[in-house]
mmCIF file with all atom_site columns, C-alpha atoms in Angstrom:
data_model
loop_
_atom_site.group_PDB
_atom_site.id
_atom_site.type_symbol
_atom_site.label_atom_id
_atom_site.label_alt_id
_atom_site.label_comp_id
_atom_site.label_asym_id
_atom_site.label_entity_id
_atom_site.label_seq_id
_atom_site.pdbx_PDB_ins_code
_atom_site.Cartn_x
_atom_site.Cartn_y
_atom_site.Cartn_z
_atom_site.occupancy
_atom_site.B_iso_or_equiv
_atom_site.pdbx_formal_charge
_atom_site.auth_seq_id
_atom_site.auth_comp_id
_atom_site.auth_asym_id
_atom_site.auth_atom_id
_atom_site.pdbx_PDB_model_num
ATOM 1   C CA . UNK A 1 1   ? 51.119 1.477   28.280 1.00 43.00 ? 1   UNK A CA 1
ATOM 2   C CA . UNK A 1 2   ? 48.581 3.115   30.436 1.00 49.00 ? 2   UNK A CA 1
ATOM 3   C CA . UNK A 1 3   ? 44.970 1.382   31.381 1.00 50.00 ? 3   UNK A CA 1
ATOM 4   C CA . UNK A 1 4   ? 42.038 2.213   33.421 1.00 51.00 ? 4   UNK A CA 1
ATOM 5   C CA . UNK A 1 5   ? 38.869 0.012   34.932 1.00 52.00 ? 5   UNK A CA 1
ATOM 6   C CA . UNK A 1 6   ? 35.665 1.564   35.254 1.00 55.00 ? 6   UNK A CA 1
ATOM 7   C CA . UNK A 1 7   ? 33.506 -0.298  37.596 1.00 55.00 ? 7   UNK A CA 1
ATOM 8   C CA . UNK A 1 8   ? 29.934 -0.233  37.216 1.00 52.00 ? 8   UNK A CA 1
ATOM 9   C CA . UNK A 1 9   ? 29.397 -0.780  40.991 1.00 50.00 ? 9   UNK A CA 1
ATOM 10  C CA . UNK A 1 10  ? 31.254 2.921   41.287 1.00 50.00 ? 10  UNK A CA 1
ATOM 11  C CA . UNK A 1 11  ? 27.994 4.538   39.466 1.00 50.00 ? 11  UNK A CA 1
ATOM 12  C CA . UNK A 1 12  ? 24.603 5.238   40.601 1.00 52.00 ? 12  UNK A CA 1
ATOM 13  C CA . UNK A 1 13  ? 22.137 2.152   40.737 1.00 51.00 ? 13  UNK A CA 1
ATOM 14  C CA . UNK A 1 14  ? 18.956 1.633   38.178 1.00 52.00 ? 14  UNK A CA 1
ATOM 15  C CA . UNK A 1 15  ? 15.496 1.191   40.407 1.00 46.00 ? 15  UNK A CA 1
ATOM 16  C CA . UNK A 1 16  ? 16.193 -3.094  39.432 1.00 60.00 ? 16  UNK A CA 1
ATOM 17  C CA . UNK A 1 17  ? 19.595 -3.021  41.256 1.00 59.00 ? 17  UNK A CA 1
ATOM 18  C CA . UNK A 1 18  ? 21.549 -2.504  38.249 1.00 59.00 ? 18  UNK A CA 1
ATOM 19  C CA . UNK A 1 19  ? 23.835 0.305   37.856 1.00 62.00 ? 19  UNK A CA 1
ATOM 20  C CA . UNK A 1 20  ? 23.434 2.228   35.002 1.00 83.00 ? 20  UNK A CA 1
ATOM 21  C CA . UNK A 1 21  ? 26.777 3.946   33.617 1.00 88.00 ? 21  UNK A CA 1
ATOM 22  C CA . UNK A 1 22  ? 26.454 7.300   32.230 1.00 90.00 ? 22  UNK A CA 1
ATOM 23  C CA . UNK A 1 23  ? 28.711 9.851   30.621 1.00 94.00 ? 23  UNK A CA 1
ATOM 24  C CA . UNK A 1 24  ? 28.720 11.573  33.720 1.00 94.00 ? 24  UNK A CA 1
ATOM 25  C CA . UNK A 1 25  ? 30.298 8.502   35.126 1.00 92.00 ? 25  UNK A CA 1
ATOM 26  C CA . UNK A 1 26  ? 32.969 7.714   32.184 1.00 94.00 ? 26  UNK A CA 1
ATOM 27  C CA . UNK A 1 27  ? 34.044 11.383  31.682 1.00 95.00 ? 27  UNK A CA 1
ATOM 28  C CA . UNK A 1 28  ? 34.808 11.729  35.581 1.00 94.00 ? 28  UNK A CA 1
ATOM 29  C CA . UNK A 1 29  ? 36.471 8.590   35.801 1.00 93.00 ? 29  UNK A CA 1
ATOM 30  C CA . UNK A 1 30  ? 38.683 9.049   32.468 1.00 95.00 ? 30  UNK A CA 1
ATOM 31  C CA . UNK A 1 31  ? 39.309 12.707  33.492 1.00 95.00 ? 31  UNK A CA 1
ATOM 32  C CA . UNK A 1 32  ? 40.317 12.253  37.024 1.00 93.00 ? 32  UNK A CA 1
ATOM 33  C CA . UNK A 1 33  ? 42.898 8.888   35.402 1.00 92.00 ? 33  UNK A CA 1
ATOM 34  C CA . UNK A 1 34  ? 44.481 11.326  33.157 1.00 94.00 ? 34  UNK A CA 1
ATOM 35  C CA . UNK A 1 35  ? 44.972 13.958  35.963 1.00 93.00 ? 35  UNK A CA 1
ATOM 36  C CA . UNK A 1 36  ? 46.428 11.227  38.264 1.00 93.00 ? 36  UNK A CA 1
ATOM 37  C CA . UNK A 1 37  ? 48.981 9.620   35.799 1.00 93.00 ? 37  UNK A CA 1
ATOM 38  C CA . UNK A 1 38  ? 49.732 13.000  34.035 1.00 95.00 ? 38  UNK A CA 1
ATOM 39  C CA . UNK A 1 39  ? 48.793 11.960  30.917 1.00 94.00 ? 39  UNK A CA 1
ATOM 40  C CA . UNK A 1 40  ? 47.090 13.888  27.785 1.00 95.00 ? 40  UNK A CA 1
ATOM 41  C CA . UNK A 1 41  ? 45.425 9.372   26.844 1.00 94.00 ? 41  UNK A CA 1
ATOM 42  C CA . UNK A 1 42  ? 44.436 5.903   28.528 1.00 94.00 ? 42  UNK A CA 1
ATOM 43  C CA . UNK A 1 43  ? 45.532 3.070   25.855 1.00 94.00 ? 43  UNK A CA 1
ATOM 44  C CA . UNK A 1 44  ? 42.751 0.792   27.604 1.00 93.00 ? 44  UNK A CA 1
ATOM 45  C CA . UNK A 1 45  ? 39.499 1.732   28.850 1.00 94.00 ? 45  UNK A CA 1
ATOM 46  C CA . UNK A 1 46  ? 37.784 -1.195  30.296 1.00 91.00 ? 46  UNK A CA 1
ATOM 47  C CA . UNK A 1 47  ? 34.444 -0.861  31.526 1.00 89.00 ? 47  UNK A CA 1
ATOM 48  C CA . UNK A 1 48  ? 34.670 -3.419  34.724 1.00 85.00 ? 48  UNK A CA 1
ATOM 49  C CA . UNK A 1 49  ? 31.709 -6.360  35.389 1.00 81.00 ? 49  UNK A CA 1
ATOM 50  C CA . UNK A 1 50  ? 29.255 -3.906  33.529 1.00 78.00 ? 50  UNK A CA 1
ATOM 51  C CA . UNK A 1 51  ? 26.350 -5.785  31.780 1.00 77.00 ? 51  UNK A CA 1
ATOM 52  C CA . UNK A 1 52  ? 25.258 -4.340  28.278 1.00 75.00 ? 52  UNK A CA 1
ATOM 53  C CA . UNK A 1 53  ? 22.305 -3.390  29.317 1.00 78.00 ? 53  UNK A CA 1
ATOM 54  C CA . UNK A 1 54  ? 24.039 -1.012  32.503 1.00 82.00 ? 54  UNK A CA 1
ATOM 55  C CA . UNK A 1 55  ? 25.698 1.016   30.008 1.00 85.00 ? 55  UNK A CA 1
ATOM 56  C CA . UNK A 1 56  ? 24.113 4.335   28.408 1.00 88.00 ? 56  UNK A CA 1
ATOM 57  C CA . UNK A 1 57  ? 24.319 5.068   25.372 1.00 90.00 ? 57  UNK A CA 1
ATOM 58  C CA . UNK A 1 58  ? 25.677 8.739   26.105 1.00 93.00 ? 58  UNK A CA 1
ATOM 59  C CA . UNK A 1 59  ? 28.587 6.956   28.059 1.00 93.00 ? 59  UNK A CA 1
ATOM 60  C CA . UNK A 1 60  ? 29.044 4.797   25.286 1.00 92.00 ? 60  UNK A CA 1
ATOM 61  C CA . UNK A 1 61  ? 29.080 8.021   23.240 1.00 95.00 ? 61  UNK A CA 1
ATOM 62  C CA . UNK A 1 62  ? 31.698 10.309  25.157 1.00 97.00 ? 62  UNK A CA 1
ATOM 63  C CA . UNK A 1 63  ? 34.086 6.661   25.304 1.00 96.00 ? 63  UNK A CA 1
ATOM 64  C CA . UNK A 1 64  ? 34.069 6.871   21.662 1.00 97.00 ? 64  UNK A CA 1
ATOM 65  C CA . UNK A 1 65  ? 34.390 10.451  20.787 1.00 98.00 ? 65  UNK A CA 1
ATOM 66  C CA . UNK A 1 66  ? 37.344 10.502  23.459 1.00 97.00 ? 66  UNK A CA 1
ATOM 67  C CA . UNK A 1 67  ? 38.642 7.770   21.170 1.00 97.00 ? 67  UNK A CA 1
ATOM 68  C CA . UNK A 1 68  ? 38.052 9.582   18.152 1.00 97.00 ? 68  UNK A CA 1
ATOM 69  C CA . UNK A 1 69  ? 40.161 12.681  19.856 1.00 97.00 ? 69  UNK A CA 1
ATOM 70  C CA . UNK A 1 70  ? 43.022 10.395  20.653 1.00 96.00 ? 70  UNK A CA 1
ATOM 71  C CA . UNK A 1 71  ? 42.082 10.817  24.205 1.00 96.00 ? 71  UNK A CA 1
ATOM 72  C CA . UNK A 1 72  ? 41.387 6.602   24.647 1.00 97.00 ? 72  UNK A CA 1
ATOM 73  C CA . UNK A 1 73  ? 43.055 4.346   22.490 1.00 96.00 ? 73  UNK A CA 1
ATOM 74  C CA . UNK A 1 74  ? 41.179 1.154   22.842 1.00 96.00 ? 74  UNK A CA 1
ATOM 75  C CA . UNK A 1 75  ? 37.921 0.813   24.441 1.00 95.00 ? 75  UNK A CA 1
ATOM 76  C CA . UNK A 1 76  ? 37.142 -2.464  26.206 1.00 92.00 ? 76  UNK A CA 1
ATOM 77  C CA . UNK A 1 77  ? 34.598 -4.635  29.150 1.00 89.00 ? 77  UNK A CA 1
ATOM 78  C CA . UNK A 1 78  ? 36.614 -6.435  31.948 1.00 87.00 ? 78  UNK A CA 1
ATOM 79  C CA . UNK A 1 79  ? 33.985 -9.242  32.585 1.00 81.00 ? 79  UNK A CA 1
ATOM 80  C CA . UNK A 1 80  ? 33.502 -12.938 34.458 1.00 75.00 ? 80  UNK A CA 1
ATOM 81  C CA . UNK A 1 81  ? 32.380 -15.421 32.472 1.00 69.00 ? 81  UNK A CA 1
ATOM 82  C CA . UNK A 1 82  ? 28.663 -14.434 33.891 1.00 71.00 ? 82  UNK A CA 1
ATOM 83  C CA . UNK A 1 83  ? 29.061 -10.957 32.469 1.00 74.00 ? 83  UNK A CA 1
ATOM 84  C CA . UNK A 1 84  ? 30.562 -11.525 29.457 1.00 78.00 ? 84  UNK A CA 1
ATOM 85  C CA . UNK A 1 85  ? 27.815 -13.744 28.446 1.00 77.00 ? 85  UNK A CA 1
ATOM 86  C CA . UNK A 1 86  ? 25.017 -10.833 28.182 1.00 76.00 ? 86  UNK A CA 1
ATOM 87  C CA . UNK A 1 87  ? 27.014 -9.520  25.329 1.00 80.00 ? 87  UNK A CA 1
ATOM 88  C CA . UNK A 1 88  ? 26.960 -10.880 21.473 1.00 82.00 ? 88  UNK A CA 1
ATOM 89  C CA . UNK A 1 89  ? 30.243 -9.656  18.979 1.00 84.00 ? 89  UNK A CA 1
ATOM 90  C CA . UNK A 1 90  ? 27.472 -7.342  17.607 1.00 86.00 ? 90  UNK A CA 1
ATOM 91  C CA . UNK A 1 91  ? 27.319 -5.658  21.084 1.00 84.00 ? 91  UNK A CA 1
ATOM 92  C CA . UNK A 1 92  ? 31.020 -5.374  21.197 1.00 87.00 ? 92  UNK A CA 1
ATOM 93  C CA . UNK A 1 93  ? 30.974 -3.732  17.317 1.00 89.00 ? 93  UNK A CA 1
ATOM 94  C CA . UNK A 1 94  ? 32.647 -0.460  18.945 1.00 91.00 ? 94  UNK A CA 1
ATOM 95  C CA . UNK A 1 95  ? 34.367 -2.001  21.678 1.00 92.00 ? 95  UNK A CA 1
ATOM 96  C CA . UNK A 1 96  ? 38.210 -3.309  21.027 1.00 95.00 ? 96  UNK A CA 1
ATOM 97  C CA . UNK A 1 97  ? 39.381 -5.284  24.033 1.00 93.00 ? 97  UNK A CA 1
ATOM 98  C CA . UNK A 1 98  ? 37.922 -8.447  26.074 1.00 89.00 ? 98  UNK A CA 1
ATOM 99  C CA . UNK A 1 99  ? 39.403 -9.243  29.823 1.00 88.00 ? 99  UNK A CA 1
ATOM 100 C CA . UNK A 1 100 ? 38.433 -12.132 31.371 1.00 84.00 ? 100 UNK A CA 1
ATOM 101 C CA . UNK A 1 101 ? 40.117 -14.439 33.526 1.00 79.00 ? 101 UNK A CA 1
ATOM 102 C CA . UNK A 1 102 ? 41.327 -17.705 32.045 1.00 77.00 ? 102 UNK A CA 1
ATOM 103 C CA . UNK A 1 103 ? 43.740 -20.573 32.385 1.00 68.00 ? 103 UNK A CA 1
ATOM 104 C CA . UNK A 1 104 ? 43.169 -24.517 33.865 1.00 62.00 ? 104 UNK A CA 1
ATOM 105 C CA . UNK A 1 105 ? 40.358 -23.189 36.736 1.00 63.00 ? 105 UNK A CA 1
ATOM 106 C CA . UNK A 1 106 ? 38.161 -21.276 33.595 1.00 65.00 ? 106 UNK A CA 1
ATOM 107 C CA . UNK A 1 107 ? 38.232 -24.037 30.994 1.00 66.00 ? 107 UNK A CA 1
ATOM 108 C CA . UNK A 1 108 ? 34.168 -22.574 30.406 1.00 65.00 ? 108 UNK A CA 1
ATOM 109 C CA . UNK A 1 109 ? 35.976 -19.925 28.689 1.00 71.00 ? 109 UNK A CA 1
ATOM 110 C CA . UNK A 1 110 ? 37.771 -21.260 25.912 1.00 75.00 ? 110 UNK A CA 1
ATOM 111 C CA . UNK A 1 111 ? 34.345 -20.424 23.972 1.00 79.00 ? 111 UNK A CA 1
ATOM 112 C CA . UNK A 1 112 ? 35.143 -16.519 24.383 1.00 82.00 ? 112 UNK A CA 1
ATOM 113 C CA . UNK A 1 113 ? 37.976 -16.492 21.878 1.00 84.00 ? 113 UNK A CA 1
ATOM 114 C CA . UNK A 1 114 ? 35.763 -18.150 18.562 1.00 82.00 ? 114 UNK A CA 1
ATOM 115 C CA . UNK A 1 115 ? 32.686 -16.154 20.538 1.00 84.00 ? 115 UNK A CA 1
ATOM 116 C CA . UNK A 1 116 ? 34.671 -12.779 19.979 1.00 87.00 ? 116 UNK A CA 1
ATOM 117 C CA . UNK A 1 117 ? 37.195 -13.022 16.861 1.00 87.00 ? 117 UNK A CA 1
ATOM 118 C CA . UNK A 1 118 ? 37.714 -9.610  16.144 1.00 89.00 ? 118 UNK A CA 1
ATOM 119 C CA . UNK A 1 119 ? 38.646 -8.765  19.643 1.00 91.00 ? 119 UNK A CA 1
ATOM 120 C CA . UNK A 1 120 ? 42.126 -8.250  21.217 1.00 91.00 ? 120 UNK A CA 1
ATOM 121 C CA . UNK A 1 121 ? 42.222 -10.981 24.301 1.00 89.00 ? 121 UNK A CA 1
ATOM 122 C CA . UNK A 1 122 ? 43.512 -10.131 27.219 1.00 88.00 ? 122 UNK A CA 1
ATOM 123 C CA . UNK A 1 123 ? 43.813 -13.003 30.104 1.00 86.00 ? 123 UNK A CA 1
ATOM 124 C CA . UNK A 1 124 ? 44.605 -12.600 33.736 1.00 80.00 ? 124 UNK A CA 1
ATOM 125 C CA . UNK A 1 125 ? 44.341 -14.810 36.546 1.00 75.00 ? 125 UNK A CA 1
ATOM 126 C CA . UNK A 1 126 ? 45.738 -17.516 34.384 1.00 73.00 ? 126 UNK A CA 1
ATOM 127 C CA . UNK A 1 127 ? 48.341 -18.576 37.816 1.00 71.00 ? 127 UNK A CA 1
ATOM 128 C CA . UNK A 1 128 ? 45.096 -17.879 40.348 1.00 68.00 ? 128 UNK A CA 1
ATOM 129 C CA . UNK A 1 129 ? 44.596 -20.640 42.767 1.00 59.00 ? 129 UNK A CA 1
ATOM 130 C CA . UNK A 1 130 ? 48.126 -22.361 42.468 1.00 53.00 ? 130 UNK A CA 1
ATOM 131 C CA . UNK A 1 131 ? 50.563 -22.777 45.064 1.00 53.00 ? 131 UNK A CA 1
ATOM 132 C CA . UNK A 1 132 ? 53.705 -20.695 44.693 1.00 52.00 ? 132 UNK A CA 1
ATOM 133 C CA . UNK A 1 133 ? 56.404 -22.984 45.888 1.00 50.00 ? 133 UNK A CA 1
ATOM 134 C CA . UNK A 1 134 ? 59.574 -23.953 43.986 1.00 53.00 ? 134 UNK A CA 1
ATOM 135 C CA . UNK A 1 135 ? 58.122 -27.203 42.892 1.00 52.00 ? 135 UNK A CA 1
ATOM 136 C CA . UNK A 1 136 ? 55.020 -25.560 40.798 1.00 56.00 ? 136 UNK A CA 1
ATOM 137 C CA . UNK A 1 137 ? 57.409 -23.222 39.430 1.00 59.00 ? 137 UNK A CA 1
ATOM 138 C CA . UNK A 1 138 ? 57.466 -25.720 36.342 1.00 61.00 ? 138 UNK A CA 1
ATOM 139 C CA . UNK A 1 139 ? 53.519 -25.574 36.677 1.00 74.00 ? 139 UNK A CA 1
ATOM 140 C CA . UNK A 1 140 ? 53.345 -22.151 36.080 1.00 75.00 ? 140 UNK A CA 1
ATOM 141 C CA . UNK A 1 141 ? 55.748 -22.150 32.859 1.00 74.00 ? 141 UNK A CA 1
ATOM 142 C CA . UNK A 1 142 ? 53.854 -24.342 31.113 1.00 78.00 ? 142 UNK A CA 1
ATOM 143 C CA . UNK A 1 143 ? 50.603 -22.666 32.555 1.00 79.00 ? 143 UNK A CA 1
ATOM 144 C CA . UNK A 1 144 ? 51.571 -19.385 31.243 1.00 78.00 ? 144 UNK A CA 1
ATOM 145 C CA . UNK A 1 145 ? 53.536 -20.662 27.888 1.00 78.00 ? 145 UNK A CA 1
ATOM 146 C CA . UNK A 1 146 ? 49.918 -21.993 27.010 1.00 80.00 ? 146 UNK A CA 1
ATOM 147 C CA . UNK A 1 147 ? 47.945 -19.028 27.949 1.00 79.00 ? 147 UNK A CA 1
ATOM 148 C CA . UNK A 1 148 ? 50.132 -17.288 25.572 1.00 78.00 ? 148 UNK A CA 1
ATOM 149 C CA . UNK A 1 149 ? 50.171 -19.529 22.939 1.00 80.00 ? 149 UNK A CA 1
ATOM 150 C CA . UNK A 1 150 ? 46.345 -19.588 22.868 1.00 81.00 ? 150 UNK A CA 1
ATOM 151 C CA . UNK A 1 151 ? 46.153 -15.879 22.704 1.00 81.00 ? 151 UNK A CA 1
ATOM 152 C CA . UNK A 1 152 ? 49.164 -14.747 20.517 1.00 79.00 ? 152 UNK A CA 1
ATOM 153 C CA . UNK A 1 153 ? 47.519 -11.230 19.164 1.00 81.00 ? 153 UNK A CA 1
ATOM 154 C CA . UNK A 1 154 ? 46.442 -10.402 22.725 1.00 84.00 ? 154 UNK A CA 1
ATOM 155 C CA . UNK A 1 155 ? 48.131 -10.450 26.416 1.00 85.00 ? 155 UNK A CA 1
ATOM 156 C CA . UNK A 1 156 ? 48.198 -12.479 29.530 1.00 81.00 ? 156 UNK A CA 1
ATOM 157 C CA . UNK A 1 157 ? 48.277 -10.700 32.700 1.00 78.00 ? 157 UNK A CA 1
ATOM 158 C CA . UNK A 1 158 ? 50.183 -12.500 35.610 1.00 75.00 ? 158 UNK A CA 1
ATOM 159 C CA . UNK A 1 159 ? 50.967 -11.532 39.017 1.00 72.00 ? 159 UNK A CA 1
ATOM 160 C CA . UNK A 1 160 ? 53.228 -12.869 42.004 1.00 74.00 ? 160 UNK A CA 1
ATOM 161 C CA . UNK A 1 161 ? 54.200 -11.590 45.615 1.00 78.00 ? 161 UNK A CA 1
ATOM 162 C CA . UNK A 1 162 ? 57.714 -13.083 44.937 1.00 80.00 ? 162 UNK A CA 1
ATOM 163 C CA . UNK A 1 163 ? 59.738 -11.234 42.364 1.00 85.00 ? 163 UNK A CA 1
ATOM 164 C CA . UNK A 1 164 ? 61.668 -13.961 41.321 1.00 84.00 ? 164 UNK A CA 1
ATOM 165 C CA . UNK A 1 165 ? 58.193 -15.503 40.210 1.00 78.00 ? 165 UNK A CA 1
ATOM 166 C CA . UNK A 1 166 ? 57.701 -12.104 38.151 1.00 80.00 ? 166 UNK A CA 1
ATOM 167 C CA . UNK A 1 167 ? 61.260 -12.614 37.024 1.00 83.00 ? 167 UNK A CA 1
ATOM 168 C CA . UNK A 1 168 ? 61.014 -16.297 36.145 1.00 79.00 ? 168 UNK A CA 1
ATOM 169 C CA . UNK A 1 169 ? 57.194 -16.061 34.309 1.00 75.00 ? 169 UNK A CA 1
ATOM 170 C CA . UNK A 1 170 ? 57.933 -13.002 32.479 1.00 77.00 ? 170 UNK A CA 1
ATOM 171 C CA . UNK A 1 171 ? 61.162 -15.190 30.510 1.00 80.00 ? 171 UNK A CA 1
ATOM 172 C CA . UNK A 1 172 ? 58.401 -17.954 30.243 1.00 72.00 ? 172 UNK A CA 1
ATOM 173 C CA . UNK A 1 173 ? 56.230 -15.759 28.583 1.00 68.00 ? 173 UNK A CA 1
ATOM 174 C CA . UNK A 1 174 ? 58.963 -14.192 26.795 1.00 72.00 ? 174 UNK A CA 1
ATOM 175 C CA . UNK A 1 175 ? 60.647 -17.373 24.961 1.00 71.00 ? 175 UNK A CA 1
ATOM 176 C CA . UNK A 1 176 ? 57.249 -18.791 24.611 1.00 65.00 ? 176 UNK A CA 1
ATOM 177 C CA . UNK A 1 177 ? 56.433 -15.973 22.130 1.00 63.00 ? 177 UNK A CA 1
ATOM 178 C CA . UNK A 1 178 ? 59.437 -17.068 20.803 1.00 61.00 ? 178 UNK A CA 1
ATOM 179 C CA . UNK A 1 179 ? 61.425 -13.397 20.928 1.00 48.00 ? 179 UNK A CA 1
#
């Protein structure tokens, strides 16, 4: 699967300080992704730490007549928890995808998955802050075996410097989805 970020701090700035994302802004961004993957669609378009009221309705518009021409499959916000609170699930009605970080250092955000039912979930960060010796491998299986188990219809995003942390959390959240 192919995703994309848009980050309102990449578009031009409203006279208050807040950047305002147009179509301009959406159609360069997705058109310059597709170009640089060689790809005809993005599965995931996530407008990144954009409050509602920074997005336009024309770039609303183009996101969802590029999903309409198979362009963009799902079309999502990539928020903090101070973000994602300016939206309601009535401001998300045409949006399909919340990212947010989660896991033991976020437990503020538990709220986000009754605040946004109809949403696909997707954590990351869920490991941030943790040391990555040996000894807190066993940490980060049951860290990550939770994550997942809280958010079965969506995904949890992990990363790691050491591959054999990649190797070892990827089985983790493999048998923890039971497959």
């Amino acid at each position: 699967p192919v995703a994309m970020q848009f980050s309102a701090a990449e578009s031009r700035a409203a006279p208050k300080g807040v950047p305002l994302v147009t179509k301009q802004d959406v159609e360069a961004s997705l058109t310059a992704s597709l170009n640089a993957l060689n790809t005809d669609y993005i599965d995931y378009f996530l407008l990144h730490e954009t409050p509602q009221d920074a997005v336009r309705d024309d770039a609303l518009e183009f996101l969802l007549q590029a999903k309409s021409l198979g362009r963009i499959d799902k079309i999502g916000i990539a928020a903090n928890g101070g973000y994602l609170q300016t939206y309601s699930e009535s401001d998300l009605s045409d949006r399909d995808v919340v990212q947010y970080e989660y896991g033991p250092h976020w437990p503020m955000h538990d709220n986000w998955l009754r605040k946004f039912p109809s949403k696909m979930h997707i954590f990351h960060s869920c490991l941030s802050g943790r040391q990555s010796s040996s000894e807190h491998q066993h940490d980060a299986a049951q860290i990550l075996a939770a994550n997942v188990a809280k958010n079965p219809y969506g995904k949890v995003l992990f990363s790691s410097m050491n591959i054999e942390n990649v190797r070892r959390n990827t089985q983790t959240a493999i048998l923890s989805q039971g497959t």
